[in-house]
Short mmCIF file of C-alpha atoms and ligand atoms in Angstrom, two decimals:
data_model
loop_
_atom_site.label_atom_id
_atom_site.label_comp_id
_atom_site.label_asym_id
_atom_site.label_seq_id
_atom_site.Cartn_x
_atom_site.Cartn_y
_atom_site.Cartn_z
CA MET A 1 160.60 408.12 104.02
CA LYS A 2 158.39 408.89 106.98
CA LYS A 3 155.80 410.23 104.58
CA ARG A 4 155.87 407.03 102.53
CA LYS A 5 155.41 404.91 105.65
CA SER A 6 152.40 406.89 106.78
CA LEU A 7 150.98 406.60 103.27
CA GLN A 8 151.44 402.85 103.43
CA ILE A 9 149.68 402.72 106.79
CA SER A 10 146.79 404.82 105.46
CA LEU A 11 146.54 402.58 102.42
CA PHE A 12 146.45 399.52 104.66
CA PHE A 13 143.57 401.01 106.66
CA ILE A 14 141.67 401.89 103.50
CA LEU A 15 142.10 398.42 102.02
CA PHE A 16 141.21 396.89 105.35
CA ALA A 17 138.03 398.96 105.51
CA LEU A 18 137.08 398.06 101.94
CA SER A 19 137.59 394.41 102.65
CA PHE A 20 135.80 394.60 105.98
CA LEU A 21 132.71 396.53 105.04
CA LEU A 22 131.13 393.65 103.17
CA MET A 23 131.49 391.45 106.22
CA VAL A 24 128.51 393.19 107.75
CA GLN A 25 125.50 391.21 106.65
CA PRO A 26 122.24 393.04 106.95
CA ALA A 27 118.89 391.37 106.83
CA LYS A 28 115.63 392.46 108.37
CA ALA A 29 116.50 392.22 112.08
CA TRP A 30 113.21 390.73 113.19
CA ASN A 31 110.78 389.70 110.48
CA ILE A 32 107.40 391.43 110.31
CA HIS A 33 107.46 393.87 113.24
CA PRO A 34 103.66 393.93 113.74
CA LEU A 35 103.87 390.32 114.96
CA PHE A 36 105.64 391.38 118.15
CA MET A 37 104.63 395.03 118.41
CA HIS A 38 100.90 394.26 118.50
CA PRO A 39 101.03 392.58 121.95
CA VAL A 40 103.14 395.44 123.35
CA LEU A 41 100.83 398.17 122.01
CA PHE A 42 97.59 396.23 122.69
CA SER A 43 98.53 396.09 126.37
CA MET A 44 98.74 399.91 126.56
CA PRO A 45 95.35 401.49 127.40
CA GLU A 46 96.70 404.77 125.98
CA VAL A 47 96.81 403.06 122.59
CA LYS A 48 94.12 400.40 122.76
CA ASN A 49 91.41 402.69 124.15
CA SER A 50 92.11 405.66 121.94
CA LYS A 51 89.20 406.65 119.75
CA PRO A 52 89.25 405.88 116.02
CA VAL A 53 91.06 408.34 113.82
CA THR A 54 90.35 409.40 110.26
CA ALA A 55 92.68 408.14 107.54
CA LYS A 56 94.23 411.00 105.63
CA SER A 57 96.64 410.89 102.72
CA LEU A 58 100.14 412.24 103.21
CA LYS A 59 99.44 414.83 100.55
CA THR A 60 96.43 416.21 102.43
CA PHE A 61 98.33 416.21 105.74
CA LEU A 62 101.28 418.06 104.23
CA THR A 63 99.11 420.57 102.41
CA GLU A 64 97.30 421.42 105.66
CA GLU A 65 100.51 421.65 107.71
CA GLU A 66 103.04 423.01 105.22
CA GLN A 67 103.94 426.19 107.12
CA GLY A 68 104.49 424.49 110.48
CA LEU A 69 106.59 421.74 108.97
CA VAL A 70 109.11 424.22 107.59
CA LYS A 71 110.11 425.36 111.08
CA LEU A 72 109.85 421.87 112.57
CA LEU A 73 112.25 420.35 110.04
CA ILE A 74 114.79 423.16 110.52
CA GLN A 75 114.76 422.50 114.28
CA GLU A 76 115.06 418.77 113.68
CA GLU A 77 118.09 419.28 111.45
CA GLU A 78 119.72 421.39 114.18
CA TRP A 79 119.07 418.67 116.72
CA ALA A 80 120.63 416.03 114.46
CA GLN A 81 123.72 418.13 113.76
CA ASN A 82 124.20 418.90 117.47
CA ASN A 83 123.54 415.43 118.85
CA LEU A 84 124.61 412.78 116.35
CA GLU A 85 128.34 412.34 116.06
CA TRP A 86 128.43 410.87 112.55
CA TYR A 87 125.50 412.74 111.13
CA MET A 88 125.91 413.96 107.56
CA PRO A 89 124.03 417.28 107.41
CA ARG A 90 121.13 417.68 105.05
CA PRO A 91 122.23 419.70 102.00
CA ASP A 92 120.50 423.05 101.53
CA THR A 93 119.03 421.76 98.27
CA GLN A 94 116.91 419.31 100.28
CA VAL A 95 115.37 421.81 102.71
CA PHE A 96 111.57 421.82 102.93
CA LYS A 97 110.17 425.18 101.84
CA ALA A 98 106.57 426.35 101.88
CA THR A 99 105.63 427.04 98.26
CA GLY A 100 101.91 426.37 98.45
CA ASP A 101 102.26 424.01 95.49
CA GLY A 102 100.31 420.82 96.20
CA GLY A 103 101.61 419.21 93.00
CA ASP A 104 105.03 418.38 94.36
CA ILE A 105 104.50 418.66 98.12
CA VAL A 106 104.96 414.94 98.84
CA GLN A 107 108.17 414.90 96.82
CA ARG A 108 109.49 417.99 98.63
CA PHE A 109 108.75 416.45 102.03
CA VAL A 110 110.24 413.07 101.14
CA GLN A 111 113.43 414.77 99.96
CA ALA A 112 113.64 416.86 103.13
CA ILE A 113 113.44 413.82 105.42
CA ARG A 114 115.68 411.97 102.99
CA ILE A 115 113.72 408.78 102.46
CA ASN A 116 113.39 406.81 99.22
CA PRO A 117 111.07 408.80 96.93
CA ASP A 118 109.86 405.59 95.25
CA PHE A 119 108.50 404.33 98.56
CA ARG A 120 104.73 404.42 98.13
CA ILE A 121 103.22 406.04 101.19
CA GLN A 122 99.72 404.67 100.66
CA LEU A 123 96.67 404.48 102.86
CA TYR A 124 96.62 400.82 103.85
CA LEU A 125 96.92 398.38 106.74
CA GLN A 126 99.17 395.36 107.12
CA LEU A 127 97.12 392.74 108.96
CA LEU A 128 98.15 390.07 111.43
CA PRO A 129 97.43 386.37 110.82
CA GLY A 130 93.75 385.76 111.49
CA ASP A 131 92.78 389.49 111.49
CA ASP A 132 89.34 390.37 110.13
CA ARG A 133 89.52 392.46 106.96
CA LYS A 134 86.41 394.35 108.15
CA GLY A 135 85.13 394.53 104.60
CA ARG A 136 88.26 396.29 103.36
CA SER A 137 89.66 395.30 99.97
CA PRO A 138 92.88 393.30 99.93
CA ILE A 139 95.76 394.78 97.94
CA SER A 140 98.96 393.25 96.68
CA LYS A 141 102.22 393.93 98.49
CA ASN A 142 103.53 395.27 95.18
CA GLU A 143 101.15 398.21 95.53
CA ILE A 144 102.87 399.13 98.79
CA THR A 145 106.51 398.61 97.97
CA PHE A 146 108.88 398.75 95.02
CA LEU A 147 111.14 396.05 96.49
CA LYS A 148 111.80 393.01 94.33
CA GLU A 149 109.86 389.79 94.69
CA GLU A 150 112.94 387.93 95.96
CA ASP A 151 113.10 390.37 98.90
CA LEU A 152 109.40 390.06 99.65
CA GLU A 153 108.89 386.31 99.64
CA TYR A 154 108.65 386.36 103.46
CA LEU A 155 105.46 388.45 103.14
CA ASN A 156 103.61 385.90 100.98
CA SER A 157 101.23 384.94 103.76
CA THR A 158 100.68 388.53 104.96
CA THR A 159 97.48 390.36 104.05
CA PHE A 160 97.38 394.05 103.13
CA VAL A 161 94.12 395.98 102.85
CA ALA A 162 93.40 399.41 101.38
CA LEU A 163 92.11 402.30 103.46
CA LYS A 164 90.07 405.11 101.95
CA GLU A 165 90.73 408.74 102.71
CA GLY A 166 88.20 409.82 105.35
CA GLU A 167 87.67 406.28 106.66
CA ASP A 168 87.74 405.65 110.41
CA VAL A 169 90.41 403.29 111.69
CA THR A 170 91.64 402.42 115.18
CA PRO A 171 94.96 403.89 116.37
CA LEU A 172 96.10 400.39 117.32
CA GLU A 173 95.65 399.20 113.72
CA VAL A 174 97.48 402.24 112.33
CA VAL A 175 100.51 402.14 114.61
CA VAL A 176 100.93 398.34 114.51
CA SER A 177 100.81 398.27 110.71
CA ALA A 178 103.22 401.21 110.43
CA THR A 179 105.91 399.43 112.48
CA ASP A 180 106.78 397.36 109.40
CA GLU A 181 107.01 400.17 106.85
CA PRO A 182 110.69 401.03 107.28
CA ASP A 183 111.52 397.52 106.03
CA LEU A 184 109.47 398.10 102.87
CA GLY A 185 111.88 400.52 101.22
CA ILE A 186 112.05 403.80 103.16
CA ASP A 187 115.83 403.59 103.61
CA VAL A 188 116.84 401.84 100.40
CA GLY A 189 119.29 403.50 98.00
CA LEU A 190 120.03 406.70 99.95
CA TYR A 191 123.81 406.75 99.46
CA SER A 192 125.79 408.27 96.61
CA ASP A 193 127.16 404.84 95.61
CA ASN A 194 123.76 403.12 95.44
CA SER A 195 123.20 403.98 91.76
CA THR A 196 119.94 405.82 92.45
CA ARG A 197 118.96 409.19 91.03
CA PHE A 198 118.49 410.66 94.54
CA GLY A 199 121.42 409.03 96.40
CA LYS A 200 123.81 411.56 94.94
CA THR A 201 121.83 414.53 96.21
CA TYR A 202 120.86 413.36 99.71
CA GLY A 203 124.22 414.14 101.28
CA PHE A 204 124.76 410.87 103.17
CA GLY A 205 127.97 410.24 101.21
CA THR A 206 129.07 406.73 100.33
CA GLN A 207 127.69 403.78 102.22
CA ALA A 208 129.72 403.03 105.34
CA PHE A 209 129.17 399.24 105.34
CA GLY A 210 126.93 396.53 103.92
CA ASN A 211 126.58 395.79 100.22
CA PRO A 212 125.74 399.03 98.35
CA ASN A 213 124.51 397.02 95.35
CA LEU A 214 121.72 395.18 97.16
CA ASP A 215 118.44 396.77 98.24
CA TYR A 216 118.53 395.37 101.75
CA GLY A 217 122.27 395.92 101.82
CA SER A 218 121.86 399.63 101.21
CA GLN A 219 119.50 400.16 104.13
CA ALA A 220 121.89 398.50 106.61
CA PRO A 221 123.39 401.60 108.30
CA PHE A 222 119.88 402.94 108.98
CA HIS A 223 118.70 399.76 110.70
CA MET A 224 121.82 398.69 112.57
CA GLY A 225 123.62 400.34 115.48
CA PHE A 226 127.13 399.17 116.40
CA TYR A 227 127.56 401.32 119.53
CA HIS A 228 129.14 398.81 121.86
CA GLU A 229 131.89 397.03 119.95
CA SER A 230 135.49 396.86 121.18
CA LYS A 231 137.84 399.85 120.88
CA ILE A 232 140.24 397.88 118.72
CA LEU A 233 137.51 397.06 116.21
CA TYR A 234 136.63 400.76 115.96
CA ALA A 235 140.33 401.58 115.52
CA PHE A 236 140.38 399.43 112.39
CA ALA A 237 136.84 399.99 111.25
CA GLY A 238 135.67 403.38 112.52
CA PHE A 239 133.02 403.44 109.78
CA LEU A 240 130.99 401.00 111.88
CA LYS A 241 129.91 404.01 113.93
CA GLU A 242 128.31 405.69 110.93
CA THR A 243 124.79 404.51 111.58
CA TYR A 244 121.44 406.27 111.49
CA PRO A 245 118.77 404.54 113.62
CA GLU A 246 118.94 407.33 116.23
CA TYR A 247 118.33 409.90 113.48
CA ARG A 248 115.21 408.07 112.28
CA ILE A 249 113.92 407.40 115.82
CA HIS A 250 114.16 411.10 116.73
CA LEU A 251 112.85 412.38 113.38
CA PHE A 252 109.73 410.23 113.41
CA LYS A 253 109.10 411.02 117.09
CA THR A 254 109.30 414.73 116.29
CA LEU A 255 106.91 414.32 113.35
CA ALA A 256 104.50 412.22 115.43
CA GLU A 257 104.42 414.81 118.23
CA PHE A 258 103.87 417.59 115.73
CA ALA A 259 101.01 415.70 114.09
CA PHE A 260 99.28 415.07 117.43
CA ARG A 261 99.72 418.71 118.51
CA ARG A 262 98.04 419.76 115.31
CA GLY A 263 95.13 417.35 115.77
CA GLN A 264 96.40 415.19 112.87
CA ASP A 265 96.08 412.00 114.89
CA TYR A 266 96.21 409.54 112.00
CA TRP A 267 99.69 410.77 111.07
CA GLY A 268 100.68 410.94 114.74
CA TRP A 269 100.10 407.20 115.09
CA ARG A 270 101.66 406.38 111.74
CA PHE A 271 104.92 408.30 112.35
CA MET A 272 105.05 406.74 115.82
CA GLY A 273 104.93 403.30 114.21
CA TRP A 274 107.77 404.21 111.85
CA GLY A 275 109.94 405.28 114.79
CA LEU A 276 109.12 402.13 116.77
CA HIS A 277 110.50 400.03 113.92
CA TYR A 278 114.07 401.20 114.60
CA LEU A 279 113.73 400.56 118.33
CA GLY A 280 112.71 397.02 117.40
CA ASP A 281 115.74 396.63 115.14
CA LEU A 282 118.11 397.67 117.92
CA SER A 283 116.71 394.93 120.17
CA GLN A 284 118.06 392.34 117.69
CA PRO A 285 121.59 391.20 118.62
CA TYR A 286 122.63 390.75 114.97
CA HIS A 287 121.83 394.42 114.37
CA THR A 288 124.05 395.72 117.17
CA THR A 289 126.93 393.25 116.92
CA VAL A 290 129.19 392.79 113.91
CA PHE A 291 130.17 389.18 114.53
CA PRO A 292 128.22 387.58 117.38
CA GLY A 293 130.20 384.90 119.16
CA THR A 294 133.48 385.60 117.31
CA SER A 295 136.40 387.35 119.01
CA THR A 296 137.59 390.69 117.65
CA THR A 297 141.07 389.24 117.09
CA LYS A 298 139.65 386.49 114.89
CA VAL A 299 137.50 388.94 112.94
CA LEU A 300 140.53 391.14 112.27
CA TRP A 301 142.74 388.21 111.40
CA ILE A 302 140.44 386.68 108.80
CA ASN A 303 140.12 390.09 107.22
CA VAL A 304 143.89 390.47 107.03
CA LEU A 305 144.12 386.99 105.48
CA ALA A 306 141.56 388.01 102.89
CA MET A 307 143.59 391.10 102.04
CA ALA A 308 146.67 388.91 101.63
CA GLY A 309 144.86 386.87 98.97
CA PHE A 310 143.32 384.14 101.15
CA PRO A 311 139.62 385.01 101.31
CA GLY A 312 138.41 381.51 102.19
CA ALA A 313 138.10 382.00 105.96
CA LYS A 314 136.40 385.34 105.52
CA ASN A 315 133.89 384.08 102.95
CA ASP A 316 133.06 381.10 105.14
CA ALA A 317 132.60 383.28 108.22
CA VAL A 318 130.34 385.71 106.34
CA GLN A 319 128.16 382.89 104.93
CA ILE A 320 127.78 381.26 108.33
CA LEU A 321 126.96 384.60 109.95
CA SER A 322 124.37 385.33 107.30
CA ASN A 323 122.81 381.87 107.68
CA ARG A 324 122.50 382.19 111.45
CA HIS A 325 120.95 385.62 111.14
CA ILE A 326 118.36 384.40 108.63
CA VAL A 327 117.67 381.22 110.62
CA LEU A 328 116.84 383.40 113.62
CA GLU A 329 114.57 385.70 111.57
CA ARG A 330 112.73 382.88 109.87
CA PHE A 331 112.25 380.99 113.11
CA GLN A 332 110.96 384.13 114.85
CA GLN A 333 108.51 384.79 112.01
CA GLU A 334 107.24 381.22 111.88
CA ILE A 335 106.85 380.75 115.62
CA PHE A 336 104.89 384.01 115.92
CA GLN A 337 102.68 383.30 112.91
CA ARG A 338 101.90 379.86 114.28
CA ALA A 339 101.01 381.33 117.69
CA TYR A 340 98.61 383.79 116.02
CA ARG A 341 97.00 381.12 113.84
CA GLN A 342 96.52 378.79 116.79
CA SER A 343 95.39 381.74 118.95
CA SER A 344 97.71 380.57 121.71
CA PRO A 345 97.56 383.04 124.58
CA SER A 346 100.05 380.81 126.42
CA PHE A 347 102.80 381.47 123.84
CA PRO A 348 105.60 382.55 126.20
CA ILE A 349 106.74 385.56 124.14
CA PHE A 350 103.18 386.99 124.07
CA LYS A 351 103.23 386.87 127.87
CA ILE A 352 106.52 388.75 127.97
CA LEU A 353 105.39 391.37 125.46
CA LYS A 354 102.11 392.00 127.30
CA SER A 355 103.57 392.07 130.82
CA PRO A 356 103.27 395.37 132.61
CA ALA A 357 106.56 396.98 133.56
CA ASN A 358 107.80 400.14 135.21
CA ILE A 359 108.18 402.56 132.36
CA PRO A 360 110.83 405.26 132.78
CA ALA A 361 110.41 408.72 131.24
CA TYR A 362 111.85 408.54 127.72
CA LYS A 363 115.36 409.80 126.94
CA ASP A 364 117.01 410.07 123.54
CA SER A 365 119.87 407.94 124.87
CA PHE A 366 117.61 404.90 125.40
CA PRO A 367 117.95 403.37 121.91
CA ARG A 368 121.73 403.27 122.27
CA GLU A 369 122.22 402.85 126.00
CA LYS A 370 119.34 400.52 126.83
CA LEU A 371 118.20 398.62 123.74
CA ALA A 372 121.44 398.28 121.78
CA ARG A 373 123.56 397.73 124.89
CA LYS A 374 121.40 394.83 126.03
CA SER A 375 121.15 393.17 122.62
CA ASN A 376 124.89 393.55 122.04
CA ALA A 377 125.60 392.01 125.46
CA MET A 378 123.50 388.94 124.71
CA ALA A 379 124.83 388.36 121.17
CA ALA A 380 127.40 385.70 122.09
CA GLU A 381 124.87 383.73 124.14
CA LEU A 382 122.32 383.97 121.34
CA ASN A 383 124.93 382.69 118.90
CA ASP A 384 125.51 379.67 121.18
CA ILE A 385 121.79 378.96 121.42
CA ILE A 386 121.34 379.14 117.64
CA THR A 387 124.37 376.90 117.14
CA ASN A 388 122.99 374.35 119.60
CA SER A 389 119.36 374.53 118.48
CA ALA A 390 119.36 374.53 114.68
CA PRO A 391 120.43 371.67 112.38
CA HIS A 392 124.19 371.65 111.76
CA LYS A 393 123.77 372.25 108.03
CA PHE A 394 121.85 375.50 108.59
CA ILE A 395 124.28 377.20 110.91
CA SER A 396 127.75 375.71 110.50
CA ASP A 397 128.14 374.76 106.84
CA PRO A 398 129.63 377.61 104.78
CA LYS A 399 128.70 375.83 101.54
CA PHE A 400 125.03 376.05 102.43
CA GLU A 401 123.07 379.20 101.66
CA PHE A 402 120.05 379.31 103.93
CA GLY A 403 118.49 382.25 102.08
CA LYS A 404 118.07 380.05 98.97
CA TYR A 405 116.92 376.96 100.83
CA LYS A 406 113.55 375.73 99.50
CA GLU A 407 112.38 374.51 102.89
CA ALA A 408 113.35 377.67 104.72
CA GLY A 409 109.66 378.14 105.53
CA GLN A 410 109.57 374.96 107.64
CA ILE A 411 112.22 375.86 110.09
CA ILE A 412 110.32 374.90 113.24
CA GLU A 413 109.84 371.37 111.91
CA ASN A 414 113.47 371.15 110.82
CA ILE A 415 114.72 372.19 114.24
CA LYS A 416 112.32 369.79 115.95
CA LYS A 417 113.49 366.90 113.75
CA SER A 418 117.11 367.66 114.46
CA LYS A 419 117.19 368.88 118.07
CA GLY A 420 113.73 368.03 119.44
CA GLN A 421 111.31 370.32 121.26
CA GLU A 422 114.13 371.56 123.50
CA GLY A 423 115.79 373.17 120.46
CA VAL A 424 112.59 375.07 119.70
CA ASP A 425 112.01 376.02 123.35
CA SER A 426 115.51 377.40 123.89
CA LEU A 427 115.23 379.64 120.82
CA VAL A 428 111.83 380.87 121.98
CA ARG A 429 113.29 381.66 125.41
CA MET A 430 116.14 383.62 123.86
CA ILE A 431 113.92 385.65 121.51
CA GLY A 432 111.64 386.49 124.45
CA GLU A 433 114.67 387.61 126.43
CA ALA A 434 115.90 389.79 123.55
CA MET A 435 112.50 391.46 123.18
CA LYS A 436 112.04 392.29 126.89
CA PRO A 437 113.70 395.75 126.72
CA LEU A 438 111.39 396.66 123.84
CA THR A 439 108.38 396.24 126.14
CA VAL A 440 109.88 398.87 128.45
CA TYR A 441 111.57 401.38 126.14
CA GLY A 442 109.10 400.96 123.28
CA ARG A 443 106.28 401.87 125.67
CA SER A 444 108.37 404.74 127.02
CA TYR A 445 108.74 406.12 123.47
CA VAL A 446 104.99 405.85 122.88
CA LEU A 447 104.08 407.53 126.18
CA ASP A 448 106.51 410.37 125.58
CA ILE A 449 104.90 411.09 122.21
CA LEU A 450 101.44 410.99 123.80
CA LYS A 451 102.32 412.96 126.93
CA PRO A 452 99.71 415.51 128.02
CA GLY A 453 100.18 418.89 126.45
CA GLU A 454 101.90 417.33 123.44
CA THR A 455 98.82 415.76 121.98
CA THR A 456 95.19 416.26 121.22
CA ALA A 457 94.67 412.47 121.00
CA LYS A 458 91.53 411.59 122.93
CA GLN A 459 90.90 408.40 124.79
ZN1 ZN V 501 114.57 397.26 109.89
#
């Protein structure tokens, strides 16, 4: 009898988890990371004044550094196993071994760091609005990423240019461009239930939350960090802790430091940019908070109702959450792109991002304890501001799907029409507030990678 009861309880928790996991709606955190990382990195003399570096393909870099990378990746795996509570160890089949075979070296490396092998690690730059191409040839976004057109529509006005192996390029250009790469497919399809040929061998198990059947859905646990939710939510949905941004942040920092130590500065800056992406994601309240502005009791209740055969409240809540998240992203993208096109140095968020700050020595706990803690703490307030600033239809109508809205690209005008300039200004204030910790801890991450003795980077 007792056994049957405990089985029933376990079954309840499993069904609850299955029902709950799709409530987490991933998107891209902030859209187009270079838009806000450029001002932060431009204001750092250690980055801005560094001498040009020589572009080098990943294959050449790996071929030159194969032996050293073997040891480095073993140490990195040990660090991850010892420091990350939910880390799923890398299977022995994925270990990077020095074989001297240049034919499959990129594939062997990609498998060892467990990123999507279809992600095209090309020599290229992603430019900012108004950037000079400097005679470089433009390339299509489809040459950079395998993601589907419907997931890339937000990049339609972004220019990509090709770099040639051996070409000089500034560190600022390399690192800024690289901050967007993790949203271009690196973490897509890595789980065993993602129907990819590699997901079954990578050892991450089944996807903890998010939609395993959608590209952006499958990258969710790598770009979100729910470290500061309530104990009761974890009791029901412990899988929310199974996230990987800290793994990526540490891995790419380790690779960047290694590259600089070896005089491979181009790859030092590029790996640094990859790591900075995840710090940026954790500064976004929707990436550190499951349901901003909704009490835990309500979240649990609507999930129980859905399990009992009444999914209406849950579906509505998920649609509204998704709409608010996308409204915030689209607004952030548009307001930044407009500021670049109008070259407005007075744009308040530029001022925040460029402001000097006291930079503490970097610690591995910063992503969780500084960035995610702050963004989680401001999630409810942000939710209020979005609710009060955007047109009612966008953020409170569950029948409306903002992602499919034809005029999604005119969100500033829509907000202005509906709530006036004050609606726009309050959202700008809130985004600036959310990005403040990134100016401190992002710089701290960069300086730690560049610290004397760790790098041969010359200024
Ligand atoms: Zn991301």
